[in-house]
Amino acid sequence: MSYRLGKNIVATVTYYDVMDFPVTAFEIWKHLITQDFDQVVCDRPCTLGDIVSFLATGELSGKIVEKNGFYTLVSREYLIAKRIQAEKVSVLKLKRMRRLAGMLGFLPYLRMLGATGSLAMKNGTRESDWDMFVVLRSGKIWIGRTILTGFLHCIGKRRHGKKIQDRACLNYFVTDDNLEIGTKDLFSAHEYRFLIPLLNVSLFRTFELKNRWILEYRPNFILTSIPHLFTVKESVWRNGVQKRLESLFDVLHFEKWLASWQKEKIRRNPKTLIEGSLIEADDQALIFLPNPRGPQVFEKYKERLSV
């Protein structure tokens, strides 16, 4: 067990080092990954005590170093101060995201909203945008996206062009009957393990159940049981306004027309043709990732792990 556990601790610290993210002993346990992804970590479930005890032996002192409760690769200790500062910046931004989510909660067809990316890790910068994972009502993804995008644009909170800082980046939409993530890899397991539910914690729990495949990459993955600090509380008034607005939009029958128009617009976008891009546009998912981070992070991870 000790040899395999040591390898997996190094693998975990190395993976997050690629993201300039020193980790605590608890985070090593929570996000522990296996160096060989098709194997379990050990013969029995790995506990936080196992992690703490192994780190205390000093067997990994030539590869990782501890400072102020954080672990990182040797010679990368300077990242610890950066992470502490990044967390302060990220918390302020997440508070603003939470306020925005409260405003968006009344919009028609919006079923769940989550924060992803560097802010969800609390590793953002002052220039960071707000990556959002959006769940819309089944059968209304095109009009739901149009309404959400239009509203954010009108209030000056949609990212576009050079307007990036503190603006919503809308690049991942799914419907509430399609919650299982299609791309199942190490980076996706990381991305959606860190996701912060801003709206609708009950649907978020369903999302976690649909994505139990994360266990293949994060063997210590457990379902969230305590509502997150940044989750907007349910509101009967907000839900009532949303239902009223949906009843009005339901009679307009714009969905097919918007689907045809937006699909053509996406098809003509040159970014759609970028090699390695992740673009999906159908009635259950709208995903716009011209340069997905996963492959880049994985290549750097393999390089650093082999040193």
XYZ file of C-alpha atoms in Angstrom:
307
model
C 0.000 0.000 0.000
C 2.740 2.466 0.982
C 4.495 2.324 -2.390
C 1.286 2.782 -4.375
C 0.021 5.479 -2.038
C 3.298 7.372 -2.365
C 3.055 7.230 -6.148
C -0.493 8.516 -6.060
C 0.342 11.367 -3.701
C 3.143 12.470 -6.023
C 0.812 12.128 -9.020
C -1.819 14.304 -7.328
C 0.610 17.028 -6.230
C 2.156 16.996 -9.717
C -1.201 17.297 -11.485
C -2.159 20.360 -9.485
C 1.318 21.796 -9.819
C 0.598 22.058 -13.548
C -2.223 24.424 -12.559
C 0.051 26.348 -10.162
C -2.072 25.071 -7.288
C -0.339 23.862 -4.088
C -2.551 21.468 -2.120
C -3.194 20.679 1.538
C -3.135 17.151 2.955
C -6.943 17.175 2.969
C -7.033 18.234 -0.695
C -4.549 15.491 -1.582
C -6.916 12.985 0.013
C -10.071 14.481 -1.504
C -8.664 14.763 -5.027
C -6.289 11.789 -4.912
C -5.697 10.324 -8.355
C -4.043 7.107 -9.435
C -0.992 7.133 -11.640
C -2.521 4.167 -13.473
C -6.083 5.330 -14.002
C -7.577 1.854 -14.365
C -6.371 0.711 -10.932
C -7.706 1.402 -7.481
C -5.512 3.311 -5.083
C -5.064 0.510 -2.599
C -6.677 -2.650 -1.277
C -8.932 -0.720 1.103
C -10.327 2.825 0.951
C -7.599 5.378 1.514
C -8.266 7.616 4.528
C -7.114 11.120 5.344
C -5.113 9.547 8.165
C -3.246 7.388 5.628
C -2.288 10.501 3.669
C -1.164 12.458 6.737
C 0.827 9.511 8.098
C 2.594 8.874 4.808
C 3.488 12.533 4.343
C 4.912 12.586 7.885
C 7.388 9.812 7.035
C 9.376 12.160 4.801
C 9.729 9.494 2.106
C 8.695 12.018 -0.555
C 10.983 14.836 0.619
C 13.043 14.631 -2.556
C 9.980 15.233 -4.724
C 7.514 17.342 -2.776
C 7.911 19.950 -0.055
C 5.585 21.260 2.676
C 5.256 24.875 3.778
C 2.491 26.458 5.859
C 0.341 23.361 5.440
C 0.609 23.285 1.635
C 2.408 20.703 -0.494
C 4.008 21.373 -3.839
C 6.867 20.126 -5.978
C 10.398 20.951 -4.868
C 11.467 24.494 -5.887
C 7.835 25.533 -6.437
C 7.252 26.860 -2.920
C 6.722 30.385 -4.243
C 3.308 29.230 -5.513
C 2.026 28.972 -1.946
C 1.939 32.734 -1.384
C 0.317 33.125 -4.811
C -2.384 30.605 -3.929
C -3.223 32.379 -0.665
C -3.616 35.665 -2.539
C -5.591 33.979 -5.340
C -8.019 32.534 -2.800
C -8.753 35.993 -1.385
C -9.401 37.364 -4.881
C -11.533 34.359 -5.844
C -13.774 34.546 -2.778
C -14.640 38.163 -3.594
C -15.432 37.208 -7.190
C -17.531 34.214 -6.109
C -19.579 36.477 -3.846
C -20.304 38.649 -6.891
C -21.156 35.555 -8.926
C -23.573 34.495 -6.211
C -25.328 37.859 -6.348
C -25.559 37.595 -10.128
C -26.924 34.050 -9.860
C -29.667 35.366 -7.593
C -30.654 37.798 -10.358
C -30.553 35.104 -13.029
C -32.680 32.662 -11.057
C -35.943 34.107 -12.355
C -34.995 33.724 -16.042
C -37.125 31.272 -18.042
C -35.820 27.719 -18.475
C -32.718 28.125 -16.261
C -32.547 25.023 -14.069
C -29.041 25.070 -12.583
C -26.007 27.320 -12.612
C -22.514 26.318 -11.520
C -19.150 28.036 -11.201
C -16.266 26.156 -12.818
C -12.656 26.817 -13.811
C -10.076 28.667 -11.751
C -12.652 30.470 -9.596
C -14.233 27.194 -8.498
C -10.738 26.156 -7.362
C -10.360 29.576 -5.693
C -7.274 30.045 -7.829
C -8.396 32.988 -9.969
C -6.736 36.315 -10.702
C -8.072 39.865 -10.749
C -8.427 39.536 -14.539
C -10.385 36.260 -14.397
C -13.754 35.861 -16.076
C -16.579 33.825 -14.559
C -16.795 30.346 -16.107
C -20.354 29.060 -15.842
C -21.889 25.621 -16.283
C -25.517 26.094 -17.325
C -28.398 23.606 -17.144
C -31.584 24.502 -19.049
C -35.010 22.893 -19.289
C -35.265 19.967 -21.665
C -36.559 21.028 -25.070
C -35.712 24.700 -24.474
C -31.937 24.862 -24.786
C -31.893 27.281 -27.732
C -34.330 29.847 -26.408
C -32.979 29.399 -22.878
C -29.460 30.181 -24.056
C -30.710 33.182 -26.054
C -32.557 34.662 -23.074
C -29.652 34.118 -20.666
C -27.053 35.497 -23.082
C -29.217 38.480 -23.981
C -29.927 39.347 -20.348
C -26.243 39.161 -19.377
C -25.319 41.309 -22.365
C -27.894 43.953 -21.419
C -26.535 44.262 -17.875
C -22.903 44.288 -19.056
C -21.971 40.893 -17.639
C -21.438 38.780 -20.780
C -17.873 38.056 -21.821
C -17.170 39.006 -25.435
C -14.234 40.398 -27.383
C -11.740 42.020 -25.021
C -14.333 42.449 -22.288
C -13.300 39.596 -20.013
C -12.769 40.572 -16.380
C -15.695 39.757 -14.069
C -17.947 38.737 -16.961
C -19.814 35.483 -17.467
C -18.169 33.024 -19.853
C -20.979 30.908 -21.291
C -19.397 27.958 -23.059
C -21.147 24.899 -21.611
C -24.912 24.332 -21.699
C -26.775 21.056 -21.139
C -30.424 20.173 -20.559
C -31.799 18.743 -17.324
C -32.320 15.341 -18.980
C -28.684 15.192 -20.123
C -26.611 15.744 -16.988
C -23.959 13.091 -17.599
C -20.769 14.700 -18.925
C -19.760 13.241 -22.284
C -16.005 13.781 -22.006
C -14.836 11.385 -19.308
C -11.169 11.977 -18.579
C -8.841 13.148 -15.826
C -9.416 16.837 -16.495
C -13.207 16.533 -16.628
C -13.133 14.627 -13.329
C -11.150 17.516 -11.856
C -13.336 20.226 -13.400
C -16.659 18.840 -12.200
C -15.372 17.743 -8.795
C -14.592 21.401 -8.103
C -17.872 22.732 -9.565
C -19.681 25.096 -7.165
C -23.500 24.995 -7.453
C -24.784 28.572 -7.499
C -28.419 27.700 -8.221
C -30.518 24.604 -7.459
C -28.519 22.359 -5.130
C -31.079 19.534 -5.508
C -30.423 19.273 -9.247
C -26.698 19.506 -8.520
C -26.993 16.363 -6.401
C -28.646 14.629 -9.349
C -25.765 15.885 -11.503
C -23.273 14.267 -9.121
C -25.178 10.974 -9.198
C -25.175 11.005 -13.006
C -21.413 11.529 -12.979
C -20.286 8.804 -10.611
C -17.756 7.874 -13.296
C -15.552 10.470 -11.556
C -14.724 7.627 -9.143
C -12.567 6.092 -11.873
C -10.249 9.102 -11.620
C -11.009 10.322 -8.085
C -11.413 7.199 -5.914
C -12.245 9.333 -2.855
C -15.128 11.061 -4.633
C -18.209 11.327 -2.414
C -21.532 13.060 -2.962
C -21.931 16.565 -1.573
C -24.084 16.525 1.564
C -23.759 20.113 2.848
C -24.989 23.083 0.757
C -22.144 25.219 -0.499
C -21.486 28.654 0.981
C -21.987 30.282 -2.436
C -25.265 28.532 -3.294
C -28.253 30.868 -3.598
C -31.116 29.869 -1.301
C -34.335 28.650 -2.881
C -37.019 31.323 -3.267
C -40.728 30.688 -3.765
C -41.098 34.198 -5.219
C -38.272 33.690 -7.723
C -39.621 30.303 -8.794
C -43.079 31.806 -9.234
C -41.779 34.593 -11.474
C -39.839 32.051 -13.521
C -42.937 29.891 -14.081
C -44.974 32.911 -15.159
C -42.315 33.959 -17.668
C -42.008 30.413 -18.999
C -45.756 30.239 -19.606
C -45.440 33.399 -21.718
C -42.444 32.191 -23.741
C -43.914 28.706 -24.233
C -46.571 30.075 -26.593
C -44.028 31.800 -28.875
C -42.647 28.606 -30.478
C -39.207 30.120 -31.195
C -37.200 26.989 -30.378
C -36.948 25.452 -33.868
C -36.192 28.773 -35.547
C -33.507 29.660 -33.007
C -32.001 26.178 -33.332
C -31.708 26.496 -37.109
C -30.279 30.020 -36.951
C -27.759 29.324 -34.183
C -26.580 26.025 -35.679
C -25.789 27.802 -38.937
C -23.981 30.554 -37.048
C -21.914 27.976 -35.165
C -21.134 26.087 -38.378
C -19.753 29.254 -39.978
C -17.608 30.174 -36.985
C -13.932 29.523 -37.899
C -13.221 28.357 -34.338
C -15.443 25.353 -35.029
C -12.782 24.011 -37.412
C -9.826 24.301 -35.006
C -8.113 20.929 -34.625
C -8.738 19.465 -31.182
C -11.675 21.768 -30.452
C -14.681 20.503 -28.507
C -17.778 21.872 -30.205
C -21.205 20.323 -29.729
C -24.497 21.847 -30.809
C -27.710 19.860 -30.527
C -30.969 19.902 -28.580
C -29.320 18.521 -25.428
C -25.912 20.204 -25.303
C -24.234 23.392 -26.499
C -20.499 23.225 -25.835
C -18.020 25.769 -27.177
C -14.416 24.921 -26.284
C -12.159 25.836 -29.236
C -9.038 25.209 -27.126
C -9.932 22.777 -24.330
C -7.425 22.802 -21.466
C -7.582 19.091 -20.683
C -5.110 17.773 -23.296
C -2.591 20.560 -22.562
C -2.735 19.950 -18.808
C -2.362 16.190 -19.291
C 0.733 16.551 -21.486
C 2.436 18.834 -18.953
C 1.423 16.467 -16.174
C 3.076 13.503 -17.909
C 6.239 15.532 -18.533
C 6.596 16.618 -14.903
C 5.752 13.175 -13.588
C 8.520 11.612 -15.681
C 11.251 13.935 -14.343
